[in-house]
Coordinates of C-alpha atoms in Angstrom, one line a residue:
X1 CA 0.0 0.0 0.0
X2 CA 3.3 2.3 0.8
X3 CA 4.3 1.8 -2.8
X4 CA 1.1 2.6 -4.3
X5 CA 1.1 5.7 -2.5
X6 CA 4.2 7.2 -2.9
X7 CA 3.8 6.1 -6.3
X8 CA 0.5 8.6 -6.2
X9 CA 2.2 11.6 -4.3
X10 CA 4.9 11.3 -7.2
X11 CA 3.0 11.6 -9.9
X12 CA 1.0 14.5 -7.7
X13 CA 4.5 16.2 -7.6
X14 CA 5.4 15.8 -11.2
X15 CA 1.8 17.3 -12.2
X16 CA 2.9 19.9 -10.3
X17 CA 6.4 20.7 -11.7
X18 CA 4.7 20.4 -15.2
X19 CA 2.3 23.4 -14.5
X20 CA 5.1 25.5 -12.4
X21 CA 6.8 24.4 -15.7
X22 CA 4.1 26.0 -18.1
X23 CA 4.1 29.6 -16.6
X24 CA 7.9 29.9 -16.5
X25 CA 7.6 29.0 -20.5
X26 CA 7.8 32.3 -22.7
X27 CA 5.0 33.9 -23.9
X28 CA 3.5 33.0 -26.6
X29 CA 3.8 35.4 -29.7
X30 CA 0.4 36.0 -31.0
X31 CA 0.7 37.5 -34.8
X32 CA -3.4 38.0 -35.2
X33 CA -5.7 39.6 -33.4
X34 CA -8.9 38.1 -32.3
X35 CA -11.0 37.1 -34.9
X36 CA -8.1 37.2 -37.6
X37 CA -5.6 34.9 -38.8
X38 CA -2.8 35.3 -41.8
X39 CA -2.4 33.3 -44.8
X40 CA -0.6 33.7 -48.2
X41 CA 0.8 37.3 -47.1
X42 CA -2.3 38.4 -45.8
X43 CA -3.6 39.3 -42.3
X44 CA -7.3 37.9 -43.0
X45 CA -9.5 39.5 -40.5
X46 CA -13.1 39.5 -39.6
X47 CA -12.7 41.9 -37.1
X48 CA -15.9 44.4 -38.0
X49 CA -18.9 45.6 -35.8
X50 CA -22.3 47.2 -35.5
X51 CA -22.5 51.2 -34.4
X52 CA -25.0 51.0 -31.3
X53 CA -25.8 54.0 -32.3
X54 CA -26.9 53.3 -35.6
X55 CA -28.0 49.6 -35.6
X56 CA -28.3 49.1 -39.6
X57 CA -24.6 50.0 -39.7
X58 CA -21.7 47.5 -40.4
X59 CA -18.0 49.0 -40.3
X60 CA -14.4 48.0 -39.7
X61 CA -13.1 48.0 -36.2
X62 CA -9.7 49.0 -37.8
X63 CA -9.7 51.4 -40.7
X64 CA -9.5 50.3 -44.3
X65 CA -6.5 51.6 -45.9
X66 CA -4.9 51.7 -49.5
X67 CA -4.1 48.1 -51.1
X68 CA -6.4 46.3 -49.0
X69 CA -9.1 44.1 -49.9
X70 CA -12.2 43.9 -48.7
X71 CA -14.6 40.8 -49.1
X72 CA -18.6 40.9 -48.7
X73 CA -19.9 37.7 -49.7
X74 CA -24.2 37.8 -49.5
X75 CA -25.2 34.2 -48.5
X76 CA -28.9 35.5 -48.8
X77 CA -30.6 38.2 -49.9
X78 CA -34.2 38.8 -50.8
X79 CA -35.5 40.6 -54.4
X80 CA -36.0 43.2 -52.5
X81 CA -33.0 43.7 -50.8
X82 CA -29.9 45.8 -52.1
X83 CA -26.8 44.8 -49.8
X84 CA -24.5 48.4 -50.6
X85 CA -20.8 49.2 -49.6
X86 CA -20.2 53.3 -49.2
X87 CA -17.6 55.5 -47.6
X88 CA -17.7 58.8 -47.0
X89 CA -17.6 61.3 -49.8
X90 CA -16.8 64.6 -47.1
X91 CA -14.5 64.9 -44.2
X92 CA -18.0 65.5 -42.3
X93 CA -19.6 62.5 -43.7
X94 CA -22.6 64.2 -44.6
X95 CA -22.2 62.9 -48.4
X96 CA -21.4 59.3 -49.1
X97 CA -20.7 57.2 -52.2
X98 CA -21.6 54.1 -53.6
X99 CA -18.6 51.9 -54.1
X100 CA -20.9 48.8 -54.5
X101 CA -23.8 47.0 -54.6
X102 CA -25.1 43.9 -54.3
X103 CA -28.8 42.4 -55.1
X104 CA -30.6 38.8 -55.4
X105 CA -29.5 38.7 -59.2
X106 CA -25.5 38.2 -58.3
X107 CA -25.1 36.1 -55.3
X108 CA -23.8 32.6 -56.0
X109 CA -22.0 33.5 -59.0
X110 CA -18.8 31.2 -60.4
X111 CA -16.4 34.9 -60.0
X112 CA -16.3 35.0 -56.5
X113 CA -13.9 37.9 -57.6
X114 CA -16.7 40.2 -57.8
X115 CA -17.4 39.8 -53.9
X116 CA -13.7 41.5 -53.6
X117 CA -13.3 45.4 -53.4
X118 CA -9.8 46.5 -53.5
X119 CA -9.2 49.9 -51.5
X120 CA -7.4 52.3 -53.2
X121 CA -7.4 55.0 -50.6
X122 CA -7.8 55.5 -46.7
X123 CA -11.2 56.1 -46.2
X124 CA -14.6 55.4 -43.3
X125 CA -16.1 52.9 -45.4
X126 CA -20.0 51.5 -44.3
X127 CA -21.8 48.5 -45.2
X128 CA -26.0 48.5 -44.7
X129 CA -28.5 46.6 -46.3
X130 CA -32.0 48.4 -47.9
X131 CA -35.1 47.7 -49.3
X132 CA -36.5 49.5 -52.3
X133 CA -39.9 48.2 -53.8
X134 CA -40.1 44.8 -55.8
X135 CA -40.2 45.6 -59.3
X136 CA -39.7 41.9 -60.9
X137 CA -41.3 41.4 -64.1
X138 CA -42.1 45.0 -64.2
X139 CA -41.4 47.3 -67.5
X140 CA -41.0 50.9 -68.4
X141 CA -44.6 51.1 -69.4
X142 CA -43.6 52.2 -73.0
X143 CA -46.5 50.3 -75.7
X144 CA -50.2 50.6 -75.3
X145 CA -50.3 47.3 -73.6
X146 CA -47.6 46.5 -70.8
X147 CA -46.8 42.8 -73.0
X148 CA -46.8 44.3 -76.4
X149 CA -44.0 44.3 -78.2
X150 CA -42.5 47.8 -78.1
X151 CA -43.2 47.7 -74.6
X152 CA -39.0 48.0 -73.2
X153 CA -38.2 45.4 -70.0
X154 CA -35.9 47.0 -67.4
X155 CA -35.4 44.1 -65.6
X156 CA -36.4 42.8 -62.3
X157 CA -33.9 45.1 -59.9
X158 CA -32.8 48.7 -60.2
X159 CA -29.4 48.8 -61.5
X160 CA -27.8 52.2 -61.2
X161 CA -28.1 54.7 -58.6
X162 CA -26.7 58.7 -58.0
X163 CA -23.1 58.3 -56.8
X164 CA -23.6 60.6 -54.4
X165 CA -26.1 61.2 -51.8
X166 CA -26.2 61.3 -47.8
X167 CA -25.0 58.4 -45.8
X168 CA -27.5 55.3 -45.7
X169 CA -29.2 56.2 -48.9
X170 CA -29.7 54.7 -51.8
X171 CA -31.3 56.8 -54.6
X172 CA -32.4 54.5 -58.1
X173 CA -31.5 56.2 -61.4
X174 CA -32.5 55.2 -65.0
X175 CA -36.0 54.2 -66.9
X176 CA -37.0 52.2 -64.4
X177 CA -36.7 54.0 -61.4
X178 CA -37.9 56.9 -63.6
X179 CA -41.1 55.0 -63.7
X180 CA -41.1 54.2 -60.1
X181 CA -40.8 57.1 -58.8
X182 CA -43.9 57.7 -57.0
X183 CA -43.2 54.2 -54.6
X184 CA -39.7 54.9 -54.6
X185 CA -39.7 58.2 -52.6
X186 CA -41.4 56.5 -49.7
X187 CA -39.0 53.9 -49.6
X188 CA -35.7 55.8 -50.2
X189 CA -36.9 58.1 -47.5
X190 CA -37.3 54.6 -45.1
X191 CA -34.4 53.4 -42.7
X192 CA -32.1 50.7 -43.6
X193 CA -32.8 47.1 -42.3
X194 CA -31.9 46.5 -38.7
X195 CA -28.8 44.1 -38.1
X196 CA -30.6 40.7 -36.0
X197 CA -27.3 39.1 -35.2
X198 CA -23.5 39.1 -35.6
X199 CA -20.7 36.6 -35.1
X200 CA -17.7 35.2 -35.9
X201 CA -16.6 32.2 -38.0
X202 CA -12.9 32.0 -37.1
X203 CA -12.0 35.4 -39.4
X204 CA -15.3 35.4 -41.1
X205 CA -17.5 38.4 -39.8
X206 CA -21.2 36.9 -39.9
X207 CA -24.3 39.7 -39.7
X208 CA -27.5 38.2 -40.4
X209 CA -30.4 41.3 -40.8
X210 CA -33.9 41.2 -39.5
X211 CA -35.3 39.2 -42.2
X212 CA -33.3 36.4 -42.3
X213 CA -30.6 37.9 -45.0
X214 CA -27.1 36.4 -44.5
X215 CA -23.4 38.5 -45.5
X216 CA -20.5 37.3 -45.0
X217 CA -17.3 39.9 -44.7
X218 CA -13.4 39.6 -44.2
X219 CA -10.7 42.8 -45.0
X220 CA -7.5 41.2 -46.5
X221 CA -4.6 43.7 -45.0
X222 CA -0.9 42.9 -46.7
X223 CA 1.7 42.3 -44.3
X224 CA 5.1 43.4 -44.4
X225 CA 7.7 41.8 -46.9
X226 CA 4.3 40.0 -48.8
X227 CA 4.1 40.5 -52.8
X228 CA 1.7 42.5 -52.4
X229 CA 3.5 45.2 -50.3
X230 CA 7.1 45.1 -52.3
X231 CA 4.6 46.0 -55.8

């Protein structure tokens, strides 16, 4: 019985020395931040929030500068929805311009290149999601008869909008929001859809809105000595 216990007290002891062992060890160098991880000469991070003062709003906890690229990947969005990148187009950001859009029309797409922005200058750059009313298998309303055949199609989503306009809106342009105008004002005037929830998949940032829709974002920052930083 001796021998069993002394055999017990010395492993006891040895446990010990192992975790005296562990603290005396040096600390660990960590190269990412939280929510971030690096990978072909890039600091992949997900590291991007909600203002809690403005709870539509999706922006970078660090600041996007020149040469990085910025990924926003929609999972889901609705017809109605317009998923839309802008930065501020004044040093007061009371003007904003579209960089990008995104709709129901291009999500799933065999480029996944299109779901990359590359920043080409320092900037506060948002990301919000809107609604603007459904117009699918709507046309111009040229013709007599909206099926006849000089009746123009403009497609099921507006596709251009004025570059610049205040922050969080999004203003149609062309025939068909030409033809639209009347429901449009309403709903340009309306707030941006509510983010439900946000989390993180390793350095994926994951904001699902009220709704159900579903982005997916990441900024790609080049480290030092990568290709991209000695072009």
């Amino acid at each position: 019985m001796k021998t069993m216990d002394i055999a017990f007290l010395g492993c006891c002891v040895l446990a010990s020395f192992a975790a005296l062992a562990q603290t005396d060890l040096p600390a660990v160098k960590v190269t990412a931040p939280p929510f971030s991880s690096q990978h072909g000469g890039y600091l992949v991070s997900g590291d991007f929030k909600v203002d809690p003062r403005m709870p539509s709003v999706v922006f970078p906890a660090q600041a996007l500068v020149k040469g990085d690229i910025l990924s926003i990947e929609p999972v889901s969005l609705q017809d109605d929805e317009y998923l839309v990148l802008q930065e501020c187009a004044s040093a007061d950001c009371r003007e904003a311009s579209v960089v990008r859009f995104w709709t129901a029309d291009n999500i799933g797409g065999g480029d996944a290149r299109y779901n990359r922005v590359r920043i080409t200058h320092e900037n506060k750059y948002f990301i919000w999601l809107k609604r603007l009313p459904d117009v699918s298998g709507q046309s111009c309303g040229q013709g007599w008869l909206k099926f006849s055949s000089d009746t123009t199609q403009c497609g099921s989503h507006f596709t251009s909008f004025q570059q610049i306009s205040p922050p969080l809106v999004l203003i149609p342009s062309g025939g068909l929001a030409a033809f639209h105008q009347e429901v449009l004002q309403k709903a340009i005037r309306s707030d941006p859809v509510r983010v439900a929830r946000q989390s993180h998949e390793g350095a994926t940032y994951v904001v699902t809105y009220e709704g159900g829709s579903i982005a997916r974002i990441q900024r790609m920052h080049a480290t030092h000595g990568s290709q991209q930083d000695r072009q």
